């Protein structure tokens, strides 16, 4: 069959799924251009070329831009696309391959081409270094270039867009209770995330009956549909969740196929990462009382007045946040607003004009004169300041950026749309930990294409089977620096990370900075001495346990309290922890809905960690990992820090939104997160005293980024000599380095004798997109979170330590405190050997293999 027949079949196949066709490939774009040149099926082909080619630096965009440049420069002629029309079409491509042809068109002898080029460039933001070419033409007296600079200076790209109206009328689509990002973007469908329309079909499929049909029926009422919930967007930092909401409730973007912007999200509470991702994407998120809103209600929202009305009566009030959000919505999102503001101010500087007063300026807090917290100092350092106050808008330098495989293809698309051919962040890491164990055909394709895309832009790409992103990325972090990652568990044990969706991660990688309104901090201060049998995982769960006691956290979703939500969790009182141990605490701040986390450590464990990491990074270079120059640069910076090892500390008079003190002397038994909510924590005794909670355990999972090699040694010691366990036991180390050492130490033989199912190093059960537990199973897991249906359909999942997991696997039940302490006596006296971490610099002639 020819192209038209093939494409028609593709359109019909996609229509049967309820979605539009995929954007054109480079090869398909060549076919379309050939039809246009011959004048065949001209309207059909023009529509495809104009509307079905992804913008930016996509391969198809390169073909499209090259063809349109030939027409704009009048090197070739096509009746259906006169030169000025070619320039107009170039102007819809956002940036990248279209920019040079547009700048060249400024010096055309064809006045229509010049006028079209001025108009097109005036709305093009992603020009990067090509700005210098326009400036050079302006200095040479090219009037058209001066017009473009003035248009940028006057922010035509912004002022020609409509303002957010005084009143928005929407129809309510309400999802009561909590919506987490697993609901909006199921892990089981992660392989479709970069195909936004197809992935959006799975939104809420496991949570309610016919959600998409309901939305479509609500649209028939004639108003935009708003997503409404009591608690919205908890869990992972999945931009795919916002993509799905916007696909069903947003509006098309001209010239950008299969992606939408806009949309309204109303929540009693909106998770901070989800809120920020909505901002980045051009949506309008508003936190307000939604108790009087039900599906089908028609609501009038007055954004500037801060009121929501139903049937003419005010049912809720609110304050828009941040105060710049109306500009963000007008610009199409926070990211284009940031880029556009920078372009406008740069043009004004060249033209000798004062800074722009067109945009709203972020509200900045008054300086209290008090000291700074550790987080405030770290972010201040990244901004060239002593510290930043809560509520201050800033754009800190991103020294370390992480991307994993279920978000990587989306990040790649965002990088393409940003028209970027290189990274300005010092180190960008791409991993393949969420899909490597059970890859689908689309995953295999990604394994072959994404590493080169990242490495060619100076990023570092790991390999399938290497292990979990955090276990690797943490080893590349510099002390007291700031980073981000498209995974909510990107929480550094040294330094600080503010994770976000794939859009902001792409922006951070490309520009080397990210927008941040500095959150308040909550201090958690440990005192006393660790009691026998108590682990760091118990301290993780002690934090919400204490907060519940003090009335700062509630499990109930309606009117939920959460002192940690959107704030930075700062931990003190455990300075001697190894970096691997500190990550257990920082990692779990994601389950508190915290924006970030710091752990105050002494220098010694960080010195030990960096020395080991330098050896690992050198071995990566020797093993052929790319980009080797980026790895070498990071090694040099680690060595420089070791020459003068200094760490920031919080000031004594620093201010916190709340302070929780946790007495280690009072924690005498394990604390677990109960099914199915990481905030619903209880001690062993409390669980066994509650007949409503399941006590029998069917399956046990020891794995995820919450684990390190010490946990697997502890598991092995408890299982040693016990034979096959009565439960289904899953064992999955976080990295191939851990796996190799555990094999050499004989622990895999113990796991085998216990009947354990060992998995490829990576995420395994944790995300729920690969292997799954049995339907309805009661599970004890060391993984990060336990939302409904995450590990398995209707599974009930407890979260706790590897040591307790070992006991649960042996007994097939939640043990009593006495049973737990008795069975873990096998660990006593061996702690130094069990909880010994991988110091690669102490392994003779270490090689990564």
PDB file of C-alpha atoms in Angstrom, residues 114 123 276 461 504 597 768:
ATOM      1  CA  UNK A 114       9.792  39.962   5.687  1.00  0.00           C
ATOM      2  CA  UNK A 123       5.797  35.184  18.986  1.00  0.00           C
ATOM      3  CA  UNK A 276       3.400  22.945  40.167  1.00  0.00           C
ATOM      4  CA  UNK A 461      22.687   7.280  30.427  1.00  0.00           C
ATOM      5  CA  UNK A 504      10.058  21.048  34.715  1.00  0.00           C
ATOM      6  CA  UNK A 597      13.954  17.095  52.531  1.00  0.00           C
ATOM      7  CA  UNK A 768       3.256  -1.879  39.831  1.00  0.00           C
TER       8      UNK A 768
END
